[in-house]
XYZ file of C-alpha atoms in Angstrom:
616
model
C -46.147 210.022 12.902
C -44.367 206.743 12.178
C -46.066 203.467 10.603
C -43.951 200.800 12.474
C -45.475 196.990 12.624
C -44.544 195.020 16.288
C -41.876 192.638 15.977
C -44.534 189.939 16.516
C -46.789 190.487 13.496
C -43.701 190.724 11.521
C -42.652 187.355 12.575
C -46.809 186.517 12.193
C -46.379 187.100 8.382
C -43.002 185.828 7.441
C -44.250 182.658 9.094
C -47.480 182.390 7.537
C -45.617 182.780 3.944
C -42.851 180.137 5.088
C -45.962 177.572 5.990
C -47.631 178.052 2.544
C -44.140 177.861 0.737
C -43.464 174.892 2.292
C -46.760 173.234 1.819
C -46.670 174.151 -1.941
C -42.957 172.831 -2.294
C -43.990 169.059 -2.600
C -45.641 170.266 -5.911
C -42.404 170.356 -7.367
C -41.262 166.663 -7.188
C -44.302 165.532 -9.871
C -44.899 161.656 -9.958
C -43.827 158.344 -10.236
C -45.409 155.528 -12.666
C -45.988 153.038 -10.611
C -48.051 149.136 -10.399
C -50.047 148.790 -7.693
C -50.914 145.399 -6.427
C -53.886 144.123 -3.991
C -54.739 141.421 -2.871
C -58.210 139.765 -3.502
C -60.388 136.989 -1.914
C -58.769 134.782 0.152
C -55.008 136.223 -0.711
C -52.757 138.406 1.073
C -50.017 140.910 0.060
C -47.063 139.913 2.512
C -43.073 140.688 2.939
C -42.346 137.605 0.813
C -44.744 138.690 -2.142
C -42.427 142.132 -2.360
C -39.601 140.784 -1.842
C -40.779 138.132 -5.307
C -42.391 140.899 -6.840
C -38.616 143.237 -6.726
C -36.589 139.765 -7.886
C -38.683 139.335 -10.777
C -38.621 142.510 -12.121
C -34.730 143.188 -11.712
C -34.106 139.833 -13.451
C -35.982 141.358 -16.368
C -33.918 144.244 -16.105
C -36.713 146.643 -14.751
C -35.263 149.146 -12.427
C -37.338 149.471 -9.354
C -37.121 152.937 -7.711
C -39.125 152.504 -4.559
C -41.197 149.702 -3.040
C -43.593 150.337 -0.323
C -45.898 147.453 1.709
C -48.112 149.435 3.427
C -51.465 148.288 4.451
C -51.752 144.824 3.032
C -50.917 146.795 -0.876
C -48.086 147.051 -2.583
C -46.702 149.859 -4.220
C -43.778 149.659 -6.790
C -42.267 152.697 -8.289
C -40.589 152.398 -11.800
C -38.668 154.994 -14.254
C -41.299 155.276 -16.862
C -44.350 154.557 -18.625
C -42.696 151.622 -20.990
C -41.427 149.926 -17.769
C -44.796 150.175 -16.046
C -46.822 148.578 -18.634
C -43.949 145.450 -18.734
C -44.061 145.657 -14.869
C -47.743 145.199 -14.846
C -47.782 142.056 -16.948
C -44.687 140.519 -15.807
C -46.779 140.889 -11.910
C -49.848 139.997 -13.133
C -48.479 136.629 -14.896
C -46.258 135.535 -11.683
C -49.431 135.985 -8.920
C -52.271 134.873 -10.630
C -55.968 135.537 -10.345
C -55.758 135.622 -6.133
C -53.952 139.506 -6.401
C -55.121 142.646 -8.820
C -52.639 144.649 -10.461
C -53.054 147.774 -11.627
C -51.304 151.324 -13.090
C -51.049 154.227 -11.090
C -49.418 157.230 -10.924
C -47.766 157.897 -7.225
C -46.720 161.222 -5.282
C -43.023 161.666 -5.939
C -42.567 163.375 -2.714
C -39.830 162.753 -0.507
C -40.324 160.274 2.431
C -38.743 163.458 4.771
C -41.558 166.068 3.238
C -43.981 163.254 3.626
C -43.066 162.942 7.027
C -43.817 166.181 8.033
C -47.249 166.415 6.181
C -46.467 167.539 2.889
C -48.647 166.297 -0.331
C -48.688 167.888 -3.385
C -52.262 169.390 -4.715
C -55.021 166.474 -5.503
C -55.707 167.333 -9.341
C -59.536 166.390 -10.594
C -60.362 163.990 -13.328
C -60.134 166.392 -16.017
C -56.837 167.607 -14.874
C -54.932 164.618 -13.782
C -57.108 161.985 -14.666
C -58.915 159.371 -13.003
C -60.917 155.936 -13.067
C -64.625 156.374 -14.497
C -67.071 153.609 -13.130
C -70.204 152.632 -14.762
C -72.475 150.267 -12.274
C -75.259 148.569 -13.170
C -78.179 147.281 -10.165
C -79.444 144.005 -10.572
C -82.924 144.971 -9.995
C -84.059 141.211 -10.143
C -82.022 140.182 -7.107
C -83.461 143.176 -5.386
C -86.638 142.111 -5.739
C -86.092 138.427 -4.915
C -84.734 139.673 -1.015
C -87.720 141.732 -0.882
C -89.985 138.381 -1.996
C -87.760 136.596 0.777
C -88.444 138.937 3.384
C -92.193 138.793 2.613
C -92.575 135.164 2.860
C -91.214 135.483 6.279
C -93.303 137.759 7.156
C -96.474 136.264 6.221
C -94.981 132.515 7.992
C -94.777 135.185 11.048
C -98.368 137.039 10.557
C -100.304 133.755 10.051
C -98.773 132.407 13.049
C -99.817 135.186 15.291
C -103.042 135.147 14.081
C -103.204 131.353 14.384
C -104.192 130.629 10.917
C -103.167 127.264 9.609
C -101.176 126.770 5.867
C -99.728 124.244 4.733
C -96.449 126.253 2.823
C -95.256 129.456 1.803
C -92.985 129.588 -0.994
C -91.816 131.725 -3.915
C -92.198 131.200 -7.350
C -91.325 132.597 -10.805
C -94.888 134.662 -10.916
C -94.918 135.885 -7.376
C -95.549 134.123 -3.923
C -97.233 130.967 -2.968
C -99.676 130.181 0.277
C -100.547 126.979 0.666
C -103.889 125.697 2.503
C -105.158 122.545 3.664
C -109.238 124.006 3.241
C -110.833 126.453 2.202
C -111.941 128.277 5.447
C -108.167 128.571 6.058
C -107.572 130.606 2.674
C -110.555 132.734 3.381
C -109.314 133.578 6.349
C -105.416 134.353 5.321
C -106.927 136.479 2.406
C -109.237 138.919 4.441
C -105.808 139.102 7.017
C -103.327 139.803 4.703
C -104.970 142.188 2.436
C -105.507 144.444 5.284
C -102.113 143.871 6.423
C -100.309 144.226 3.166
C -101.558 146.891 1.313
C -98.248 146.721 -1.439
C -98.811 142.739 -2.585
C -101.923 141.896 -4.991
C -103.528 139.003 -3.496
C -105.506 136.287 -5.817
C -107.557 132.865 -5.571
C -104.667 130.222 -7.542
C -106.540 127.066 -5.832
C -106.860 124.020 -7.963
C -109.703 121.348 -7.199
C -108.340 120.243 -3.964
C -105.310 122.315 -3.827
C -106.255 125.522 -1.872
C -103.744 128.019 -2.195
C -103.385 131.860 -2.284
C -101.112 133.785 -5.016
C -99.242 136.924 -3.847
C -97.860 139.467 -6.627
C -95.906 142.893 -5.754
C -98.158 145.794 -6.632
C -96.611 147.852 -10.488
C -96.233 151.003 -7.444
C -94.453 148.455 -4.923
C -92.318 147.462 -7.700
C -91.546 150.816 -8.879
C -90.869 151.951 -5.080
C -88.434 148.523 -4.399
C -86.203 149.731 -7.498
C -85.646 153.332 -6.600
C -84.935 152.283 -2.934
C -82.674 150.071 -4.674
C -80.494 152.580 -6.382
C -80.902 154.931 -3.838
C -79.750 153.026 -1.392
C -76.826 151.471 -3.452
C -75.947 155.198 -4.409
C -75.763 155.924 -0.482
C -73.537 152.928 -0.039
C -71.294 153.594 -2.769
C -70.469 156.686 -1.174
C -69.751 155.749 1.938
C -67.335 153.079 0.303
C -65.734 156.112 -1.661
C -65.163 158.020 1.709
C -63.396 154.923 2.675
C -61.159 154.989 0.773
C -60.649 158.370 0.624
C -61.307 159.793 -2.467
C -61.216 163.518 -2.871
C -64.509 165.027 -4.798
C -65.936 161.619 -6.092
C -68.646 161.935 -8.072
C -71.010 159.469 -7.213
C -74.701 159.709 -9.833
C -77.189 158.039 -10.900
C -77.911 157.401 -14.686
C -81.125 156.262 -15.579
C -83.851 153.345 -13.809
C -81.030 150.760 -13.089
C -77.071 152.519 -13.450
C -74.758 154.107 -11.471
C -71.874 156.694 -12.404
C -68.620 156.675 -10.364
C -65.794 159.025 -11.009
C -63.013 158.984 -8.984
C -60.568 161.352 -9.859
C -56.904 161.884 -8.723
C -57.444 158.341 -7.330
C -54.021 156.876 -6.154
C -55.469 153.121 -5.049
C -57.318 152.459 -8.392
C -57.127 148.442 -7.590
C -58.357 149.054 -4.460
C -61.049 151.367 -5.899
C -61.851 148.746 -8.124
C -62.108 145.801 -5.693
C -64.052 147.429 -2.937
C -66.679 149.412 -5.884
C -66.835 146.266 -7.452
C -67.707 143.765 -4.471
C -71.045 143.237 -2.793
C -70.885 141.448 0.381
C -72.570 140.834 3.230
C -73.474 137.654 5.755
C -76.440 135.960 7.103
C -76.155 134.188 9.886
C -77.972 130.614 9.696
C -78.213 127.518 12.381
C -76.297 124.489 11.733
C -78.638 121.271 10.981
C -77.164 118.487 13.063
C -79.917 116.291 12.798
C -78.790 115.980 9.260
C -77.082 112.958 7.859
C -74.243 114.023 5.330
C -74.133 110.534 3.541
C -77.918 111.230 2.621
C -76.823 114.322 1.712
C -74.102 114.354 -0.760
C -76.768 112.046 -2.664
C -79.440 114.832 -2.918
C -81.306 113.844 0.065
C -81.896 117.071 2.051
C -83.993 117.786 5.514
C -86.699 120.288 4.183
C -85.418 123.782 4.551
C -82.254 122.689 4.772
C -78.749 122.782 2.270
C -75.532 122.187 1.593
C -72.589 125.261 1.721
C -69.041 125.018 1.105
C -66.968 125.531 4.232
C -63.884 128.277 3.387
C -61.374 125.993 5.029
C -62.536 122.850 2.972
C -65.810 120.321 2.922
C -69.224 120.678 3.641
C -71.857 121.815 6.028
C -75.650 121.788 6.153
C -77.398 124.694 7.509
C -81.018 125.803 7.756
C -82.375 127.848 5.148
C -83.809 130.084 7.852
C -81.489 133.456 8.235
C -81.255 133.768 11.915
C -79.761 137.285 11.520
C -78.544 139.553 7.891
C -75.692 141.946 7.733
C -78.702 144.513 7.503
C -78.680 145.419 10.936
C -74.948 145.842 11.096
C -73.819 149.638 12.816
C -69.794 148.853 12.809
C -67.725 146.678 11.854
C -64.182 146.698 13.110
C -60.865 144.684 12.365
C -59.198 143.156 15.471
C -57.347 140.209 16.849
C -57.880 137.976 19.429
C -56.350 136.884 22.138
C -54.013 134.072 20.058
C -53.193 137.017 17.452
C -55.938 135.693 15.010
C -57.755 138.165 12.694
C -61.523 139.083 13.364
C -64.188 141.429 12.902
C -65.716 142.811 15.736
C -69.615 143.650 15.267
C -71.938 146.165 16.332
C -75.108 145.620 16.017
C -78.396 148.324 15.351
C -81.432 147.843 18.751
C -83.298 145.418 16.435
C -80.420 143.334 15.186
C -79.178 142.913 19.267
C -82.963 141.781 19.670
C -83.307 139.562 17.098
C -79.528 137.881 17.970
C -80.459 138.102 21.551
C -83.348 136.000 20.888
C -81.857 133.222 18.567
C -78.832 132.835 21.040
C -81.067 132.227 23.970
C -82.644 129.594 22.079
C -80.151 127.592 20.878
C -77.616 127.116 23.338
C -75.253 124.758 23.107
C -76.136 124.299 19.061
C -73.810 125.522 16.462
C -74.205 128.213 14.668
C -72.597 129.171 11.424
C -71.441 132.817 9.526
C -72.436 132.283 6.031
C -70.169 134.966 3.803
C -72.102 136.138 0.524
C -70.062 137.977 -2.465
C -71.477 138.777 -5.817
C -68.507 138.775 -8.702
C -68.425 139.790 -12.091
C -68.790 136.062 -14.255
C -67.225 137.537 -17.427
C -70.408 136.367 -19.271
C -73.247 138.243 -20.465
C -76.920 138.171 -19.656
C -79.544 137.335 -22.841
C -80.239 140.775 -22.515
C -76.769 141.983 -22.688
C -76.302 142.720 -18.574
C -73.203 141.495 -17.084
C -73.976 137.817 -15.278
C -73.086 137.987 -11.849
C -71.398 135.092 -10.151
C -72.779 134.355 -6.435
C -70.498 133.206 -4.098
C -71.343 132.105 -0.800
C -68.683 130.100 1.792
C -69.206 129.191 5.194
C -66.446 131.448 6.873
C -67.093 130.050 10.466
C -69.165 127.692 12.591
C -69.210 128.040 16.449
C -71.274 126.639 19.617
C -73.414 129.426 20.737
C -71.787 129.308 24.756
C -74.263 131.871 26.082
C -77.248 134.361 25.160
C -75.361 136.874 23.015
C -76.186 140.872 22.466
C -75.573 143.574 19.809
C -71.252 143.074 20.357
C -69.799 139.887 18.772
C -67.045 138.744 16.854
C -66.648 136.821 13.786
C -63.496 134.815 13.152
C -62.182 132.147 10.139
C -60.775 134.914 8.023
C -57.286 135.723 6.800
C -55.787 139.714 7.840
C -56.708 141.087 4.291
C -59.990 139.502 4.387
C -60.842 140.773 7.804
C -59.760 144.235 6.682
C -62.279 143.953 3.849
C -65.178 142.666 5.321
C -64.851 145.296 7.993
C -64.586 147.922 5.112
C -67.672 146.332 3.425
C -70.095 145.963 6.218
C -69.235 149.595 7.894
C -69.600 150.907 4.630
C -73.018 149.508 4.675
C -74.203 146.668 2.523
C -75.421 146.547 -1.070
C -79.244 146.037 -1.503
C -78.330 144.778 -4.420
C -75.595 143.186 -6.184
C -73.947 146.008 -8.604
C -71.606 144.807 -12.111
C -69.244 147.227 -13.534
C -70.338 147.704 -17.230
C -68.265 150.562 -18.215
C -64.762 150.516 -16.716
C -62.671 154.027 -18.149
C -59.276 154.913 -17.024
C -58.821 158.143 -18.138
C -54.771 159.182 -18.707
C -52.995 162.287 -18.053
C -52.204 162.886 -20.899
C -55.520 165.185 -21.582
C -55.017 166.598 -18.326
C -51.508 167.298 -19.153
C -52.643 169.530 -21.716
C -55.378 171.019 -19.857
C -52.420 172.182 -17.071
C -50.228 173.751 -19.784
C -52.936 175.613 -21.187
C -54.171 176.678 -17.612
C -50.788 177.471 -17.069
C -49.699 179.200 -19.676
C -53.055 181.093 -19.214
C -51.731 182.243 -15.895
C -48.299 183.009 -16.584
C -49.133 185.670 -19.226
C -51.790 186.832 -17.293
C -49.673 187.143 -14.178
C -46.629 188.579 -16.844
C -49.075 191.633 -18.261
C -50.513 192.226 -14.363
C -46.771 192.261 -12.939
C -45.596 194.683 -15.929
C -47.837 196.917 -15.523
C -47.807 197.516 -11.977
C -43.926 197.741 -12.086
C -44.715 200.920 -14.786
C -47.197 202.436 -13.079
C -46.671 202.072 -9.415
C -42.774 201.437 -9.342
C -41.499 200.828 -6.100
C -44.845 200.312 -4.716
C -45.732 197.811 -8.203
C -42.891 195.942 -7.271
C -43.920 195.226 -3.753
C -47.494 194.759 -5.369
C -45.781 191.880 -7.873
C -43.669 190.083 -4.529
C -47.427 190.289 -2.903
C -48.898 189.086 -5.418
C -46.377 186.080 -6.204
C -46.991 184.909 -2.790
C -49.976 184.924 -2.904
C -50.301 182.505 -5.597
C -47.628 180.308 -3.630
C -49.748 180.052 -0.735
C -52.814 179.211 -2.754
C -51.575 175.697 -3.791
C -50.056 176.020 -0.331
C -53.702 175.905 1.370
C -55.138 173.622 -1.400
C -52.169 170.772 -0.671
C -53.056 171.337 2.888
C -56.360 170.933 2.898
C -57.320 167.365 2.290
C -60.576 167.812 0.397
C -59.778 170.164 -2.006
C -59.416 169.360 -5.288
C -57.982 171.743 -8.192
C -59.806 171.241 -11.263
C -59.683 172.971 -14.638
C -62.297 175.928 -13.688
C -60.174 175.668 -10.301
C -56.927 177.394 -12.347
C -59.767 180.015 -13.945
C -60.107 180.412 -10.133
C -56.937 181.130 -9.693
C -56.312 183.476 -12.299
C -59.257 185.322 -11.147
C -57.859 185.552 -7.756
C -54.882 187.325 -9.353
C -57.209 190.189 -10.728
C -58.864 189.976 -7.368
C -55.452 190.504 -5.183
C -53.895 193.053 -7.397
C -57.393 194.899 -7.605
C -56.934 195.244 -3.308
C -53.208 196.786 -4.434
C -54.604 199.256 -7.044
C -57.333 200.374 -4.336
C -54.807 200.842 -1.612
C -51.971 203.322 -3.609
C -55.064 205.203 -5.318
C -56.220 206.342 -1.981
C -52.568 207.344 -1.108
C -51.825 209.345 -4.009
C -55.295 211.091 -3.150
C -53.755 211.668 0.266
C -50.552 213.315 -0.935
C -52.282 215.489 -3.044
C -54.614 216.146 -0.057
C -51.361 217.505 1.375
C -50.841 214.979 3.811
C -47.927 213.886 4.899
C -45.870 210.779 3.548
C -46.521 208.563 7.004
C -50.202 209.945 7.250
C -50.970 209.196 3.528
C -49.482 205.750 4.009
C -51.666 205.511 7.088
C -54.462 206.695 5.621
C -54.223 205.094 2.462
C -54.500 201.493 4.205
C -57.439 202.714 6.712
C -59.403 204.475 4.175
C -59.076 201.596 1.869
C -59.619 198.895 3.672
C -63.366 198.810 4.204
C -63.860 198.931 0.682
C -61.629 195.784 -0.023
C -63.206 194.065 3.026
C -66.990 194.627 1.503
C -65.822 193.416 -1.899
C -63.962 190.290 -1.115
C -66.824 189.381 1.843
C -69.483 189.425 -0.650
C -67.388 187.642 -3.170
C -66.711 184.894 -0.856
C -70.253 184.425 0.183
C -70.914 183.766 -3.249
C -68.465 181.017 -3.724
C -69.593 179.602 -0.401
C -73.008 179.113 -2.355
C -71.891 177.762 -5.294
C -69.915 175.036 -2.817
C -72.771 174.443 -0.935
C -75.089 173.801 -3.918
C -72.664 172.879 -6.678
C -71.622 169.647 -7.828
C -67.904 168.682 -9.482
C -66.377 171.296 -11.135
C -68.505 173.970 -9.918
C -67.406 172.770 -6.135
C -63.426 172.724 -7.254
C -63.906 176.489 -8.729
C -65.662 177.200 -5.460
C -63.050 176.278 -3.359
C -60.232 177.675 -5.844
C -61.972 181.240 -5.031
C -62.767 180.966 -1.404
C -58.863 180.054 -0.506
C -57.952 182.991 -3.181
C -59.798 185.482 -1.588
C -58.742 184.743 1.504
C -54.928 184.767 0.949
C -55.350 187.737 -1.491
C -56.560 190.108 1.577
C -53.765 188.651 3.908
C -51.374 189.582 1.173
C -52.661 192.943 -0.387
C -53.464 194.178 3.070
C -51.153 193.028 5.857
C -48.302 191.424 3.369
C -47.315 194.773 1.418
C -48.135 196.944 4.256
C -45.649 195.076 6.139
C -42.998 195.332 3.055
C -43.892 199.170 3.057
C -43.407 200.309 6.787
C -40.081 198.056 6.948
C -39.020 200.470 4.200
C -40.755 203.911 4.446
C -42.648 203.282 7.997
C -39.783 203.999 10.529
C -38.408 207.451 8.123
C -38.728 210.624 7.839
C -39.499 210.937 4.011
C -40.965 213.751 1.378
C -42.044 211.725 -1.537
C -42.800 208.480 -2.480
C -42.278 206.383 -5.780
C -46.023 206.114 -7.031
């Protein structure tokens, strides 16, 4: 009896090794300090903004080593961390306010090995650290839109049910309903109390002033600020996924805050910029009745007012949103038929009903996107809250030409913008405008530390495990040690593959466990051999044997192990998640590499002969 592998599952297993080898090779080329710069509002990152950005810095005497446009960003790569910090203000003073500039640290890989898919490992915050976000909801604004929405529906519910008023408005203490008699407020009250179980309804009239005062119930309020965060929690994360962020955390803290942690980020101006923003657009009719001499003097239509147009002077629109970004599905950047950026818009059933209805209404009138951003002021609140600056431009005004559906298009923007509104609005919009309070960039220089104590944790691990199965096993310990060393190689192999895992610091503990783990299979397999030799088998039957027999046992071990880590992925959170996966790709490589690696080793050298003893 002979133990002879096929040619093919030969070739099967050098290959596999080659693929994780090369996959783990890009680990080697470590990182670049580098300034990232992004455009913001209105600003875009083009060939001539590189090509001032590389001029400036080599008249300072800054060596650049690589700059990359990619995207609308700019990337510059520099020879250390003294030259990145100069870089960064030298940038920052030459564009201005209109572009953000930020520190990064960027993949040194080669553009060849990047080519042909290779990254090295993403490293987690406490590894190769990170940007740490904390994000505060304006609960008043929240509550305001909610007031807004309820005023229109109570214009609509009144209406329906035919009941005269003379106004609807809010005010500091809740909302106003104005009547012209008392029959009329009677009548509203018994309505909306059965209608709107939430709002607290009260008697505010005034001799002859009839009018109705609606307050948000202390549960409504309660239940508008947890949507609130939730919802702004939900959005977040779909803003992370954007921009693709490996293992964000993404928590609340608190009533009103928000933690983000973004670790291994590469973009972190990016991060910053899209976190940061709220936006989102209303769409309102144009008032063309209006005169615009009366009104730069103060004298507005009623329910009308003034906006700033993006491209320069004023319009006057109607108060009345026609449509909000609410009912947005997808938004897409495009061009159009004259090579001019847009966003293309999908709208949810209700939205294309609503819009279907406005359009068919007002043909022929013009109709006008109104773009809303909330920015950080730099000032504080009384209470010590960051004051939020609103912004809100007119980015377009067109002639509604025909009855329009759920697909449109919205034009007036530059490229960047375009790219970022369609980021924004597919990402979902804010309920609520959020401020970064906290703002923590956390440097490698911890991680650092954490790696070469992981590491070194490893290596004399690894050193004692190799040693002694050289002793013990010889021949067989040393194909046990090549084994095992591969099997470590194709971990970070698998983990820079893989595009969501992250290695963290309980990731290495992982690791190292996966080590015990792999040369535990080894131990397993030459026991039962040397219990088949003594048996009096054969050489080629105790080999035989010795992987059969063992097998099973192996197989039962690592299968329940790796159910376990599945578990702790699917419940975990952070760290727990990176350990997870650490084990799950371990366990799996240590099983290719205990059972088929060194069995193929061991028939190439004992398999095809004819031998009477073996070296364990």
């Amino acid at each position: 009896m002979l133990n002879k592998y096929p040619m093919w599952k030969n070739i099967m297993v050098m290959l596999v090794i080659a693929i994780g080898c090369f996959y783990a090779v890009p680990n080697l080329f470590g990182e670049d300090h580098a300034v990232q710069v992004v455009a913001t509002r209105g600003a875009e990152v083009t060939a001539s903004t590189q090509a001032s950005v590389n001029e400036l810095l080599a008249s300072k005497g800054i060596a650049v080593k690589r700059s990359e446009l990619e995207k609308g960003q700019l990337l510059v790569r520099v020879q250390n961390a003294d030259q990145q910090l100069l870089a960064k203000e030298l940038i920052a003073d030459s564009l201005g306010d209109k572009f953000t500039v930020a520190l990064n640290l960027a993949p040194a890989t080669p553009k060849w090995l990047e080519s042909m898919g290779g990254s090295p490992m993403k490293l987690g915050l406490d590894l190769r650290g990170g940007v740490h976000f904390l994000m505060e909801v304006d609960m008043g604004e929240a509550i305001r839109k909610m007031e807004e929405a309820k005023v229109a529906d109570f214009r609509s519910q009144l209406r329906e049910e035919k009941i005269r008023y003379a106004g609807i408005r809010s005010n500091t203490t809740g909302i106003e309903i104005k009547f012209r008699d008392a029959e009329s407020l009677a009548s509203a009250e018994r309505f909306l109390k059965s209608r709107s179980k939430d709002m607290v309804f009260t008697d505010a009239s005034r001799g002859e002033d009839f009018a109705l005062q609606a307050v948000m119930s202390d549960v409504y309020l309660k239940q508008i600020k947890e949507e609130a965060l939730q919802q702004n929690i939900t959005t977040i994360r779909n803003r992370v996924n954007e921009l693709g962020v490996a293992e964000p955390v993404v928590q609340r803290q608190g009533a009103e805050r928000i933690i983000v942690e973004l670790p291994g980020v590469q973009d972190t101006a990016r991060a910053k910029e899209i976190l940061g923003a709220t936006a989102s657009i209303e769409f309102h009719m144009v008032d063309d009745k209006a005169d615009p001499n009366a009104a730069q003097s103060g004298r507005l239509p009623v329910g009308s007012e003034v906006y700033q147009r993006r491209e320069g002077g004023t319009v006057i629109l109607k108060k009345e949103v026609m449509l909000t970004g609410d009912h947005i599905t997808g938004a897409q950047p495009s061009f159009d038929q004259y090579s001019r950026p847009q966003v293309s818009i999908n709208l949810d059933a209700k939205g294309g009903t609503i819009f279907s209805d406005v359009t068919k209404d007002n043909i022929g009138k013009p109709m006008a996107t109104l773009f809303i951003e909330y920015k950080d002021s730099g000032e504080r609140n009384a209470d010590g809250s960051v004051k939020m600056q609103k912004i809100q431009e007119v980015i377009s005004v067109a002639t509604i030409q025909a009855r329009l559906g759920r697909n449109f298009v919205i034009t007036g923007l530059s490229h960047g913008e375009a790219q970022n509104l369609a980021l924004l609005l597919r990402a979902g919009a804010l309920i609520a405008p959020v401020s970064i309070v906290e703002e923590r960039t956390i440097g490698p220089s911890l991680g650092a530390e954490n790696i070469q104590n992981g590491v070194q944790a490893m290596v004399w691990g690894m050193a004692v495990v190799l040693l002694f199965m050289l002793v013990y096993y010889r021949g067989f310990g040393l194909i046990a040690n090549i084994a095992l060393t591969a099997n470590l190689v194709m971990v970070v192999g698998v983990m820079s593959m893989i595009p969501g895992a992250v290695l963290t610091l309980p990731g290495i503990a992982g690791m190292v466990l996966t080590v015990g783990m792999a040369v535990d299979g080894n131990v397993l397999i030459y026991e039962r051999i040397r219990e088949e030799l003594r048996a009096g088998r054969s050489v080629q039957q105790a080999i035989h044997e010795g992987y059969g027999n063992a097998f099973s046992t192996i197989a039962d071990a690592n299968i329940t192990t790796f159910l376990t880590a599945l578990i702790l992925f699917a419940v975990g959170t952070g760290a727990v998640k990176g350990f997870a996966v650490t084990l799950m790709i371990g366990i799996a490589t240590s099983m290719f590499t205990a059972i088929v690696g060194t069995r193929s080793i061991v028939n190439a050298i004992w398999g095809g002969k004819r031998v009477k003893t073996l070296s364990i």
